[in-house]
Amino acid sequence: MKVKIKKPTGGQVAIAILLLLLGILMSMQIKSVRQSNELKNLEKARAIELAEQINQLRKENVSLRQQIYDLEKKIKEYQDSAASISKTTELLKEELDKVKILAGLTDVEGPGIIITLDDSKIPAQPNVDPNSFLLHDSDILQVINELRAAGAEAIAINDQRVVSTTEIRCAGPTISINNTRYSAPYIIKAIGDPKILKNSLEMRGGIIDLLKEFSIEVKIEEASKVMIPRYNGSLKFNYAKIKSEGS
């Protein structure tokens, strides 16, 4: 016996189509939800990763700030040390310059006086020692001592710098200064307060009055700038040594 299959009606076909569409929509919805959840998980993971990176950058920033602080501190200490060294060096240079001036080892200039001394031009008189009218080493020494007492900071005789080892002594008709012989006239230059230096020489009963009594020619000039050369001889000490501490 043959079974007779009924053809679906229009309503059944419509329902089937609706069910198919509903299944497709549900499948798409499920897929969209899954994709949304996956995206949220990725965003969450990315947020966690970014937070970790930010924390790491903060730590590195703190470390860099500390390094900058340490470097700035070292630079400040170096600058302070360099300034201290520079100041110390400057002070040492000033002291060295003073020592050089006192030792006569450098050319100097400054205000002062220029003294010209020459033998008397008066003809020899009978019954009078002619040497009394000539300049002697003792006369020069007295002038130098007077200048030193008046505060002269540098002295030269005929451009021979007067230092601690300078000898001024008679050598026949000449005077030996730093082992070099000179005859009159003698030009003495001194750096210091011009008025004080001049007044010390010209005080009543002083060396200039004494020289003028024997008609020794004396000329004293104040000058705003006096040039005095350095000592060109050698300074050698065979016996004097610097005393060591504790000895």
mmCIF file with all atom_site columns, N, CA, C and O in Angstrom, residues 59-112:
data_model
loop_
_atom_site.group_PDB
_atom_site.id
_atom_site.type_symbol
_atom_site.label_atom_id
_atom_site.label_alt_id
_atom_site.label_comp_id
_atom_site.label_asym_id
_atom_site.label_entity_id
_atom_site.label_seq_id
_atom_site.pdbx_PDB_ins_code
_atom_site.Cartn_x
_atom_site.Cartn_y
_atom_site.Cartn_z
_atom_site.occupancy
_atom_site.B_iso_or_equiv
_atom_site.pdbx_formal_charge
_atom_site.auth_seq_id
_atom_site.auth_comp_id
_atom_site.auth_asym_id
_atom_site.auth_atom_id
_atom_site.pdbx_PDB_model_num
ATOM 1   N N  . LYS A 1 59  ? 58.709  53.920  38.509 1.00 0.00 ? 59  LYS A N  1
ATOM 2   C CA . LYS A 1 59  ? 59.895  53.491  39.247 1.00 0.00 ? 59  LYS A CA 1
ATOM 3   C C  . LYS A 1 59  ? 61.161  54.004  38.566 1.00 0.00 ? 59  LYS A C  1
ATOM 4   O O  . LYS A 1 59  ? 62.089  54.504  39.221 1.00 0.00 ? 59  LYS A O  1
ATOM 5   N N  . GLU A 1 60  ? 61.206  53.896  37.231 1.00 0.00 ? 60  GLU A N  1
ATOM 6   C CA . GLU A 1 60  ? 62.372  54.379  36.484 1.00 0.00 ? 60  GLU A CA 1
ATOM 7   C C  . GLU A 1 60  ? 62.500  55.896  36.623 1.00 0.00 ? 60  GLU A C  1
ATOM 8   O O  . GLU A 1 60  ? 63.606  56.434  36.735 1.00 0.00 ? 60  GLU A O  1
ATOM 9   N N  . ASN A 1 61  ? 61.342  56.590  36.630 1.00 0.00 ? 61  ASN A N  1
ATOM 10  C CA . ASN A 1 61  ? 61.353  58.046  36.794 1.00 0.00 ? 61  ASN A CA 1
ATOM 11  C C  . ASN A 1 61  ? 61.924  58.439  38.152 1.00 0.00 ? 61  ASN A C  1
ATOM 12  O O  . ASN A 1 61  ? 62.730  59.374  38.265 1.00 0.00 ? 61  ASN A O  1
ATOM 13  N N  . VAL A 1 62  ? 61.501  57.725  39.209 1.00 0.00 ? 62  VAL A N  1
ATOM 14  C CA . VAL A 1 62  ? 62.028  57.981  40.548 1.00 0.00 ? 62  VAL A CA 1
ATOM 15  C C  . VAL A 1 62  ? 63.530  57.734  40.587 1.00 0.00 ? 62  VAL A C  1
ATOM 16  O O  . VAL A 1 62  ? 64.310  58.527  41.161 1.00 0.00 ? 62  VAL A O  1
ATOM 17  N N  . SER A 1 63  ? 63.972  56.639  39.950 1.00 0.00 ? 63  SER A N  1
ATOM 18  C CA . SER A 1 63  ? 65.406  56.316  39.913 1.00 0.00 ? 63  SER A CA 1
ATOM 19  C C  . SER A 1 63  ? 66.194  57.387  39.165 1.00 0.00 ? 63  SER A C  1
ATOM 20  O O  . SER A 1 63  ? 67.268  57.802  39.608 1.00 0.00 ? 63  SER A O  1
ATOM 21  N N  . LEU A 1 64  ? 65.637  57.858  38.038 1.00 0.00 ? 64  LEU A N  1
ATOM 22  C CA . LEU A 1 64  ? 66.315  58.889  37.254 1.00 0.00 ? 64  LEU A CA 1
ATOM 23  C C  . LEU A 1 64  ? 66.393  60.206  38.037 1.00 0.00 ? 64  LEU A C  1
ATOM 24  O O  . LEU A 1 64  ? 67.405  60.906  37.995 1.00 0.00 ? 64  LEU A O  1
ATOM 25  N N  . ARG A 1 65  ? 65.321  60.533  38.750 1.00 0.00 ? 65  ARG A N  1
ATOM 26  C CA . ARG A 1 65  ? 65.336  61.750  39.566 1.00 0.00 ? 65  ARG A CA 1
ATOM 27  C C  . ARG A 1 65  ? 66.417  61.668  40.639 1.00 0.00 ? 65  ARG A C  1
ATOM 28  O O  . ARG A 1 65  ? 67.106  62.649  40.923 1.00 0.00 ? 65  ARG A O  1
ATOM 29  N N  . GLN A 1 66  ? 66.548  60.480  41.248 1.00 0.00 ? 66  GLN A N  1
ATOM 30  C CA . GLN A 1 66  ? 67.577  60.297  42.261 1.00 0.00 ? 66  GLN A CA 1
ATOM 31  C C  . GLN A 1 66  ? 68.969  60.438  41.652 1.00 0.00 ? 66  GLN A C  1
ATOM 32  O O  . GLN A 1 66  ? 69.865  61.067  42.245 1.00 0.00 ? 66  GLN A O  1
ATOM 33  N N  . GLN A 1 67  ? 69.143  59.876  40.449 1.00 0.00 ? 67  GLN A N  1
ATOM 34  C CA . GLN A 1 67  ? 70.435  60.006  39.762 1.00 0.00 ? 67  GLN A CA 1
ATOM 35  C C  . GLN A 1 67  ? 70.721  61.469  39.443 1.00 0.00 ? 67  GLN A C  1
ATOM 36  O O  . GLN A 1 67  ? 71.864  61.933  39.591 1.00 0.00 ? 67  GLN A O  1
ATOM 37  N N  . ILE A 1 68  ? 69.687  62.188  38.984 1.00 0.00 ? 68  ILE A N  1
ATOM 38  C CA . ILE A 1 68  ? 69.868  63.612  38.681 1.00 0.00 ? 68  ILE A CA 1
ATOM 39  C C  . ILE A 1 68  ? 70.253  64.375  39.946 1.00 0.00 ? 68  ILE A C  1
ATOM 40  O O  . ILE A 1 68  ? 71.158  65.219  39.937 1.00 0.00 ? 68  ILE A O  1
ATOM 41  N N  . TYR A 1 69  ? 69.576  64.069  41.054 1.00 0.00 ? 69  TYR A N  1
ATOM 42  C CA . TYR A 1 69  ? 69.884  64.731  42.324 1.00 0.00 ? 69  TYR A CA 1
ATOM 43  C C  . TYR A 1 69  ? 71.319  64.449  42.746 1.00 0.00 ? 69  TYR A C  1
ATOM 44  O O  . TYR A 1 69  ? 72.052  65.364  43.161 1.00 0.00 ? 69  TYR A O  1
ATOM 45  N N  . ASP A 1 70  ? 71.731  63.166  42.630 1.00 0.00 ? 70  ASP A N  1
ATOM 46  C CA . ASP A 1 70  ? 73.095  62.787  43.015 1.00 0.00 ? 70  ASP A CA 1
ATOM 47  C C  . ASP A 1 70  ? 74.119  63.498  42.140 1.00 0.00 ? 70  ASP A C  1
ATOM 48  O O  . ASP A 1 70  ? 75.151  63.982  42.635 1.00 0.00 ? 70  ASP A O  1
ATOM 49  N N  . LEU A 1 71  ? 73.826  63.562  40.822 1.00 0.00 ? 71  LEU A N  1
ATOM 50  C CA . LEU A 1 71  ? 74.761  64.225  39.904 1.00 0.00 ? 71  LEU A CA 1
ATOM 51  C C  . LEU A 1 71  ? 74.834  65.725  40.196 1.00 0.00 ? 71  LEU A C  1
ATOM 52  O O  . LEU A 1 71  ? 75.924  66.314  40.181 1.00 0.00 ? 71  LEU A O  1
ATOM 53  N N  . GLU A 1 72  ? 73.679  66.348  40.439 1.00 0.00 ? 72  GLU A N  1
ATOM 54  C CA . GLU A 1 72  ? 73.668  67.783  40.761 1.00 0.00 ? 72  GLU A CA 1
ATOM 55  C C  . GLU A 1 72  ? 74.437  68.041  42.053 1.00 0.00 ? 72  GLU A C  1
ATOM 56  O O  . GLU A 1 72  ? 75.159  69.039  42.176 1.00 0.00 ? 72  GLU A O  1
ATOM 57  N N  . LYS A 1 73  ? 74.293  67.139  43.022 1.00 0.00 ? 73  LYS A N  1
ATOM 58  C CA . LYS A 1 73  ? 75.016  67.274  44.283 1.00 0.00 ? 73  LYS A CA 1
ATOM 59  C C  . LYS A 1 73  ? 76.522  67.175  44.061 1.00 0.00 ? 73  LYS A C  1
ATOM 60  O O  . LYS A 1 73  ? 77.308  67.959  44.605 1.00 0.00 ? 73  LYS A O  1
ATOM 61  N N  . LYS A 1 74  ? 76.932  66.200  43.226 1.00 0.00 ? 74  LYS A N  1
ATOM 62  C CA . LYS A 1 74  ? 78.353  66.035  42.933 1.00 0.00 ? 74  LYS A CA 1
ATOM 63  C C  . LYS A 1 74  ? 78.893  67.247  42.187 1.00 0.00 ? 74  LYS A C  1
ATOM 64  O O  . LYS A 1 74  ? 80.013  67.698  42.452 1.00 0.00 ? 74  LYS A O  1
ATOM 65  N N  . ILE A 1 75  ? 78.081  67.752  41.229 1.00 0.00 ? 75  ILE A N  1
ATOM 66  C CA . ILE A 1 75  ? 78.509  68.942  40.471 1.00 0.00 ? 75  ILE A CA 1
ATOM 67  C C  . ILE A 1 75  ? 78.674  70.132  41.405 1.00 0.00 ? 75  ILE A C  1
ATOM 68  O O  . ILE A 1 75  ? 79.648  70.887  41.311 1.00 0.00 ? 75  ILE A O  1
ATOM 69  N N  . LYS A 1 76  ? 77.704  70.296  42.334 1.00 0.00 ? 76  LYS A N  1
ATOM 70  C CA . LYS A 1 76  ? 77.793  71.389  43.311 1.00 0.00 ? 76  LYS A CA 1
ATOM 71  C C  . LYS A 1 76  ? 79.038  71.247  44.183 1.00 0.00 ? 76  LYS A C  1
ATOM 72  O O  . LYS A 1 76  ? 79.767  72.225  44.418 1.00 0.00 ? 76  LYS A O  1
ATOM 73  N N  . GLU A 1 77  ? 79.293  70.003  44.632 1.00 0.00 ? 77  GLU A N  1
ATOM 74  C CA . GLU A 1 77  ? 80.481  69.770  45.460 1.00 0.00 ? 77  GLU A CA 1
ATOM 75  C C  . GLU A 1 77  ? 81.746  70.067  44.658 1.00 0.00 ? 77  GLU A C  1
ATOM 76  O O  . GLU A 1 77  ? 82.701  70.653  45.180 1.00 0.00 ? 77  GLU A O  1
ATOM 77  N N  . TYR A 1 78  ? 81.742  69.645  43.375 1.00 0.00 ? 78  TYR A N  1
ATOM 78  C CA . TYR A 1 78  ? 82.914  69.910  42.522 1.00 0.00 ? 78  TYR A CA 1
ATOM 79  C C  . TYR A 1 78  ? 83.092  71.405  42.312 1.00 0.00 ? 78  TYR A C  1
ATOM 80  O O  . TYR A 1 78  ? 84.211  71.917  42.386 1.00 0.00 ? 78  TYR A O  1
ATOM 81  N N  . GLN A 1 79  ? 81.965  72.102  42.055 1.00 0.00 ? 79  GLN A N  1
ATOM 82  C CA . GLN A 1 79  ? 82.062  73.550  41.848 1.00 0.00 ? 79  GLN A CA 1
ATOM 83  C C  . GLN A 1 79  ? 82.566  74.245  43.099 1.00 0.00 ? 79  GLN A C  1
ATOM 84  O O  . GLN A 1 79  ? 83.393  75.158  43.027 1.00 0.00 ? 79  GLN A O  1
ATOM 85  N N  . ASP A 1 80  ? 82.042  73.828  44.274 1.00 0.00 ? 80  ASP A N  1
ATOM 86  C CA . ASP A 1 80  ? 82.505  74.415  45.530 1.00 0.00 ? 80  ASP A CA 1
ATOM 87  C C  . ASP A 1 80  ? 83.986  74.130  45.741 1.00 0.00 ? 80  ASP A C  1
ATOM 88  O O  . ASP A 1 80  ? 84.751  75.010  46.157 1.00 0.00 ? 80  ASP A O  1
ATOM 89  N N  . SER A 1 81  ? 84.370  72.879  45.422 1.00 0.00 ? 81  SER A N  1
ATOM 90  C CA . SER A 1 81  ? 85.783  72.505  45.572 1.00 0.00 ? 81  SER A CA 1
ATOM 91  C C  . SER A 1 81  ? 86.652  73.289  44.602 1.00 0.00 ? 81  SER A C  1
ATOM 92  O O  . SER A 1 81  ? 87.725  73.783  44.955 1.00 0.00 ? 81  SER A O  1
ATOM 93  N N  . ALA A 1 82  ? 86.157  73.409  43.340 1.00 0.00 ? 82  ALA A N  1
ATOM 94  C CA . ALA A 1 82  ? 86.911  74.157  42.330 1.00 0.00 ? 82  ALA A CA 1
ATOM 95  C C  . ALA A 1 82  ? 87.034  75.626  42.726 1.00 0.00 ? 82  ALA A C  1
ATOM 96  O O  . ALA A 1 82  ? 88.085  76.241  42.566 1.00 0.00 ? 82  ALA A O  1
ATOM 97  N N  . ALA A 1 83  ? 85.909  76.192  43.275 1.00 0.00 ? 83  ALA A N  1
ATOM 98  C CA . ALA A 1 83  ? 85.953  77.588  43.714 1.00 0.00 ? 83  ALA A CA 1
ATOM 99  C C  . ALA A 1 83  ? 86.930  77.759  44.860 1.00 0.00 ? 83  ALA A C  1
ATOM 100 O O  . ALA A 1 83  ? 87.684  78.735  44.917 1.00 0.00 ? 83  ALA A O  1
ATOM 101 N N  . SER A 1 84  ? 86.916  76.770  45.775 1.00 0.00 ? 84  SER A N  1
ATOM 102 C CA . SER A 1 84  ? 87.848  76.830  46.901 1.00 0.00 ? 84  SER A CA 1
ATOM 103 C C  . SER A 1 84  ? 89.290  76.733  46.422 1.00 0.00 ? 84  SER A C  1
ATOM 104 O O  . SER A 1 84  ? 90.168  77.466  46.883 1.00 0.00 ? 84  SER A O  1
ATOM 105 N N  . ILE A 1 85  ? 89.520  75.799  45.465 1.00 0.00 ? 85  ILE A N  1
ATOM 106 C CA . ILE A 1 85  ? 90.870  75.643  44.912 1.00 0.00 ? 85  ILE A CA 1
ATOM 107 C C  . ILE A 1 85  ? 91.289  76.906  44.182 1.00 0.00 ? 85  ILE A C  1
ATOM 108 O O  . ILE A 1 85  ? 92.425  77.372  44.307 1.00 0.00 ? 85  ILE A O  1
ATOM 109 N N  . SER A 1 86  ? 90.331  77.480  43.414 1.00 0.00 ? 86  SER A N  1
ATOM 110 C CA . SER A 1 86  ? 90.640  78.708  42.678 1.00 0.00 ? 86  SER A CA 1
ATOM 111 C C  . SER A 1 86  ? 90.980  79.845  43.633 1.00 0.00 ? 86  SER A C  1
ATOM 112 O O  . SER A 1 86  ? 91.935  80.598  43.402 1.00 0.00 ? 86  SER A O  1
ATOM 113 N N  . LYS A 1 87  ? 90.197  79.948  44.731 1.00 0.00 ? 87  LYS A N  1
ATOM 114 C CA . LYS A 1 87  ? 90.455  81.003  45.712 1.00 0.00 ? 87  LYS A CA 1
ATOM 115 C C  . LYS A 1 87  ? 91.791  80.779  46.391 1.00 0.00 ? 87  LYS A C  1
ATOM 116 O O  . LYS A 1 87  ? 92.574  81.721  46.588 1.00 0.00 ? 87  LYS A O  1
ATOM 117 N N  . THR A 1 88  ? 92.058  79.504  46.744 1.00 0.00 ? 88  THR A N  1
ATOM 118 C CA . THR A 1 88  ? 93.342  79.180  47.377 1.00 0.00 ? 88  THR A CA 1
ATOM 119 C C  . THR A 1 88  ? 94.490  79.483  46.434 1.00 0.00 ? 88  THR A C  1
ATOM 120 O O  . THR A 1 88  ? 95.516  80.039  46.838 1.00 0.00 ? 88  THR A O  1
ATOM 121 N N  . THR A 1 89  ? 94.309  79.102  45.149 1.00 0.00 ? 89  THR A N  1
ATOM 122 C CA . THR A 1 89  ? 95.345  79.373  44.146 1.00 0.00 ? 89  THR A CA 1
ATOM 123 C C  . THR A 1 89  ? 95.584  80.866  44.000 1.00 0.00 ? 89  THR A C  1
ATOM 124 O O  . THR A 1 89  ? 96.735  81.319  43.892 1.00 0.00 ? 89  THR A O  1
ATOM 125 N N  . GLU A 1 90  ? 94.474  81.632  44.014 1.00 0.00 ? 90  GLU A N  1
ATOM 126 C CA . GLU A 1 90  ? 94.598  83.096  43.888 1.00 0.00 ? 90  GLU A CA 1
ATOM 127 C C  . GLU A 1 90  ? 95.351  83.677  45.081 1.00 0.00 ? 90  GLU A C  1
ATOM 128 O O  . GLU A 1 90  ? 96.217  84.544  44.916 1.00 0.00 ? 90  GLU A O  1
ATOM 129 N N  . LEU A 1 91  ? 95.014  83.170  46.282 1.00 0.00 ? 91  LEU A N  1
ATOM 130 C CA . LEU A 1 91  ? 95.698  83.653  47.491 1.00 0.00 ? 91  LEU A CA 1
ATOM 131 C C  . LEU A 1 91  ? 97.175  83.293  47.460 1.00 0.00 ? 91  LEU A C  1
ATOM 132 O O  . LEU A 1 91  ? 98.037  84.097  47.832 1.00 0.00 ? 91  LEU A O  1
ATOM 133 N N  . LEU A 1 92  ? 97.452  82.049  47.010 1.00 0.00 ? 92  LEU A N  1
ATOM 134 C CA . LEU A 1 92  ? 98.845  81.620  46.918 1.00 0.00 ? 92  LEU A CA 1
ATOM 135 C C  . LEU A 1 92  ? 99.608  82.459  45.902 1.00 0.00 ? 92  LEU A C  1
ATOM 136 O O  . LEU A 1 92  ? 100.777 82.801  46.123 1.00 0.00 ? 92  LEU A O  1
ATOM 137 N N  . LYS A 1 93  ? 98.937  82.790  44.785 1.00 0.00 ? 93  LYS A N  1
ATOM 138 C CA . LYS A 1 93  ? 99.585  83.615  43.767 1.00 0.00 ? 93  LYS A CA 1
ATOM 139 C C  . LYS A 1 93  ? 99.884  85.007  44.323 1.00 0.00 ? 93  LYS A C  1
ATOM 140 O O  . LYS A 1 93  ? 100.957 85.567  44.060 1.00 0.00 ? 93  LYS A O  1
ATOM 141 N N  . GLU A 1 94  ? 98.912  85.555  45.100 1.00 0.00 ? 94  GLU A N  1
ATOM 142 C CA . GLU A 1 94  ? 99.142  86.875  45.706 1.00 0.00 ? 94  GLU A CA 1
ATOM 143 C C  . GLU A 1 94  ? 100.330 86.829  46.664 1.00 0.00 ? 94  GLU A C  1
ATOM 144 O O  . GLU A 1 94  ? 101.169 87.736  46.673 1.00 0.00 ? 94  GLU A O  1
ATOM 145 N N  . GLU A 1 95  ? 100.386 85.749  47.467 1.00 0.00 ? 95  GLU A N  1
ATOM 146 C CA . GLU A 1 95  ? 101.508 85.607  48.398 1.00 0.00 ? 95  GLU A CA 1
ATOM 147 C C  . GLU A 1 95  ? 102.819 85.435  47.642 1.00 0.00 ? 95  GLU A C  1
ATOM 148 O O  . GLU A 1 95  ? 103.852 85.995  48.029 1.00 0.00 ? 95  GLU A O  1
ATOM 149 N N  . LEU A 1 96  ? 102.768 84.643  46.554 1.00 0.00 ? 96  LEU A N  1
ATOM 150 C CA . LEU A 1 96  ? 103.977 84.444  45.751 1.00 0.00 ? 96  LEU A CA 1
ATOM 151 C C  . LEU A 1 96  ? 104.445 85.751  45.138 1.00 0.00 ? 96  LEU A C  1
ATOM 152 O O  . LEU A 1 96  ? 105.648 86.046  45.112 1.00 0.00 ? 96  LEU A O  1
ATOM 153 N N  . ASP A 1 97  ? 103.483 86.548  44.637 1.00 0.00 ? 97  ASP A N  1
ATOM 154 C CA . ASP A 1 97  ? 103.844 87.849  44.055 1.00 0.00 ? 97  ASP A CA 1
ATOM 155 C C  . ASP A 1 97  ? 104.489 88.751  45.105 1.00 0.00 ? 97  ASP A C  1
ATOM 156 O O  . ASP A 1 97  ? 105.460 89.457  44.818 1.00 0.00 ? 97  ASP A O  1
ATOM 157 N N  . LYS A 1 98  ? 103.938 88.710  46.337 1.00 0.00 ? 98  LYS A N  1
ATOM 158 C CA . LYS A 1 98  ? 104.524 89.519  47.409 1.00 0.00 ? 98  LYS A CA 1
ATOM 159 C C  . LYS A 1 98  ? 105.956 89.070  47.701 1.00 0.00 ? 98  LYS A C  1
ATOM 160 O O  . LYS A 1 98  ? 106.860 89.893  47.870 1.00 0.00 ? 98  LYS A O  1
ATOM 161 N N  . VAL A 1 99  ? 106.135 87.742  47.762 1.00 0.00 ? 99  VAL A N  1
ATOM 162 C CA . VAL A 1 99  ? 107.477 87.208  48.035 1.00 0.00 ? 99  VAL A CA 1
ATOM 163 C C  . VAL A 1 99  ? 108.439 87.583  46.920 1.00 0.00 ? 99  VAL A C  1
ATOM 164 O O  . VAL A 1 99  ? 109.591 87.947  47.168 1.00 0.00 ? 99  VAL A O  1
ATOM 165 N N  . LYS A 1 100 ? 107.942 87.517  45.669 1.00 0.00 ? 100 LYS A N  1
ATOM 166 C CA . LYS A 1 100 ? 108.797 87.883  44.533 1.00 0.00 ? 100 LYS A CA 1
ATOM 167 C C  . LYS A 1 100 ? 109.216 89.346  44.611 1.00 0.00 ? 100 LYS A C  1
ATOM 168 O O  . LYS A 1 100 ? 110.363 89.689  44.311 1.00 0.00 ? 100 LYS A O  1
ATOM 169 N N  . ILE A 1 101 ? 108.264 90.199  45.007 1.00 0.00 ? 101 ILE A N  1
ATOM 170 C CA . ILE A 1 101 ? 108.592 91.626  45.127 1.00 0.00 ? 101 ILE A CA 1
ATOM 171 C C  . ILE A 1 101 ? 109.622 91.831  46.230 1.00 0.00 ? 101 ILE A C  1
ATOM 172 O O  . ILE A 1 101 ? 110.616 92.548  46.059 1.00 0.00 ? 101 ILE A O  1
ATOM 173 N N  . LEU A 1 102 ? 109.374 91.190  47.389 1.00 0.00 ? 102 LEU A N  1
ATOM 174 C CA . LEU A 1 102 ? 110.309 91.336  48.516 1.00 0.00 ? 102 LEU A CA 1
ATOM 175 C C  . LEU A 1 102 ? 111.686 90.789  48.168 1.00 0.00 ? 102 LEU A C  1
ATOM 176 O O  . LEU A 1 102 ? 112.709 91.344  48.573 1.00 0.00 ? 102 LEU A O  1
ATOM 177 N N  . ALA A 1 103 ? 111.708 89.689  47.407 1.00 0.00 ? 103 ALA A N  1
ATOM 178 C CA . ALA A 1 103 ? 112.981 89.085  47.021 1.00 0.00 ? 103 ALA A CA 1
ATOM 179 C C  . ALA A 1 103 ? 113.616 89.787  45.829 1.00 0.00 ? 103 ALA A C  1
ATOM 180 O O  . ALA A 1 103 ? 114.765 89.509  45.474 1.00 0.00 ? 103 ALA A O  1
ATOM 181 N N  . GLY A 1 104 ? 112.851 90.708  45.194 1.00 0.00 ? 104 GLY A N  1
ATOM 182 C CA . GLY A 1 104 ? 113.389 91.430  44.039 1.00 0.00 ? 104 GLY A CA 1
ATOM 183 C C  . GLY A 1 104 ? 113.455 90.591  42.781 1.00 0.00 ? 104 GLY A C  1
ATOM 184 O O  . GLY A 1 104 ? 114.249 90.878  41.883 1.00 0.00 ? 104 GLY A O  1
ATOM 185 N N  . LEU A 1 105 ? 112.615 89.553  42.685 1.00 0.00 ? 105 LEU A N  1
ATOM 186 C CA . LEU A 1 105 ? 112.699 88.635  41.552 1.00 0.00 ? 105 LEU A CA 1
ATOM 187 C C  . LEU A 1 105 ? 111.738 88.977  40.423 1.00 0.00 ? 105 LEU A C  1
ATOM 188 O O  . LEU A 1 105 ? 111.569 88.188  39.505 1.00 0.00 ? 105 LEU A O  1
ATOM 189 N N  . THR A 1 106 ? 111.113 90.137  40.485 1.00 0.00 ? 106 THR A N  1
ATOM 190 C CA . THR A 1 106 ? 110.202 90.533  39.413 1.00 0.00 ? 106 THR A CA 1
ATOM 191 C C  . THR A 1 106 ? 110.284 92.036  39.189 1.00 0.00 ? 106 THR A C  1
ATOM 192 O O  . THR A 1 106 ? 110.579 92.802  40.110 1.00 0.00 ? 106 THR A O  1
ATOM 193 N N  . ASP A 1 107 ? 110.063 92.462  37.952 1.00 0.00 ? 107 ASP A N  1
ATOM 194 C CA . ASP A 1 107 ? 110.002 93.894  37.649 1.00 0.00 ? 107 ASP A CA 1
ATOM 195 C C  . ASP A 1 107 ? 108.786 94.493  38.355 1.00 0.00 ? 107 ASP A C  1
ATOM 196 O O  . ASP A 1 107 ? 107.727 93.858  38.431 1.00 0.00 ? 107 ASP A O  1
ATOM 197 N N  . VAL A 1 108 ? 108.936 95.694  38.866 1.00 0.00 ? 108 VAL A N  1
ATOM 198 C CA . VAL A 1 108 ? 107.824 96.354  39.552 1.00 0.00 ? 108 VAL A CA 1
ATOM 199 C C  . VAL A 1 108 ? 107.727 97.804  39.106 1.00 0.00 ? 108 VAL A C  1
ATOM 200 O O  . VAL A 1 108 ? 108.681 98.378  38.579 1.00 0.00 ? 108 VAL A O  1
ATOM 201 N N  . GLU A 1 109 ? 106.558 98.375  39.315 1.00 0.00 ? 109 GLU A N  1
ATOM 202 C CA . GLU A 1 109 ? 106.346 99.787  39.023 1.00 0.00 ? 109 GLU A CA 1
ATOM 203 C C  . GLU A 1 109 ? 105.347 100.356 40.010 1.00 0.00 ? 109 GLU A C  1
ATOM 204 O O  . GLU A 1 109 ? 104.551 99.622  40.612 1.00 0.00 ? 109 GLU A O  1
ATOM 205 N N  . GLY A 1 110 ? 105.405 101.636 40.207 1.00 0.00 ? 110 GLY A N  1
ATOM 206 C CA . GLY A 1 110 ? 104.502 102.295 41.137 1.00 0.00 ? 110 GLY A CA 1
ATOM 207 C C  . GLY A 1 110 ? 104.991 103.696 41.445 1.00 0.00 ? 110 GLY A C  1
ATOM 208 O O  . GLY A 1 110 ? 106.052 104.133 40.975 1.00 0.00 ? 110 GLY A O  1
ATOM 209 N N  . PRO A 1 111 ? 104.245 104.445 42.247 1.00 0.00 ? 111 PRO A N  1
ATOM 210 C CA . PRO A 1 111 ? 104.662 105.803 42.607 1.00 0.00 ? 111 PRO A CA 1
ATOM 211 C C  . PRO A 1 111 ? 105.886 105.763 43.512 1.00 0.00 ? 111 PRO A C  1
ATOM 212 O O  . PRO A 1 111 ? 106.126 104.790 44.213 1.00 0.00 ? 111 PRO A O  1
ATOM 213 N N  . GLY A 1 112 ? 106.660 106.827 43.478 1.00 0.00 ? 112 GLY A N  1
ATOM 214 C CA . GLY A 1 112 ? 107.856 106.873 44.322 1.00 0.00 ? 112 GLY A CA 1
ATOM 215 C C  . GLY A 1 112 ? 108.680 108.107 44.041 1.00 0.00 ? 112 GLY A C  1
ATOM 216 O O  . GLY A 1 112 ? 108.156 109.135 43.602 1.00 0.00 ? 112 GLY A O  1
#
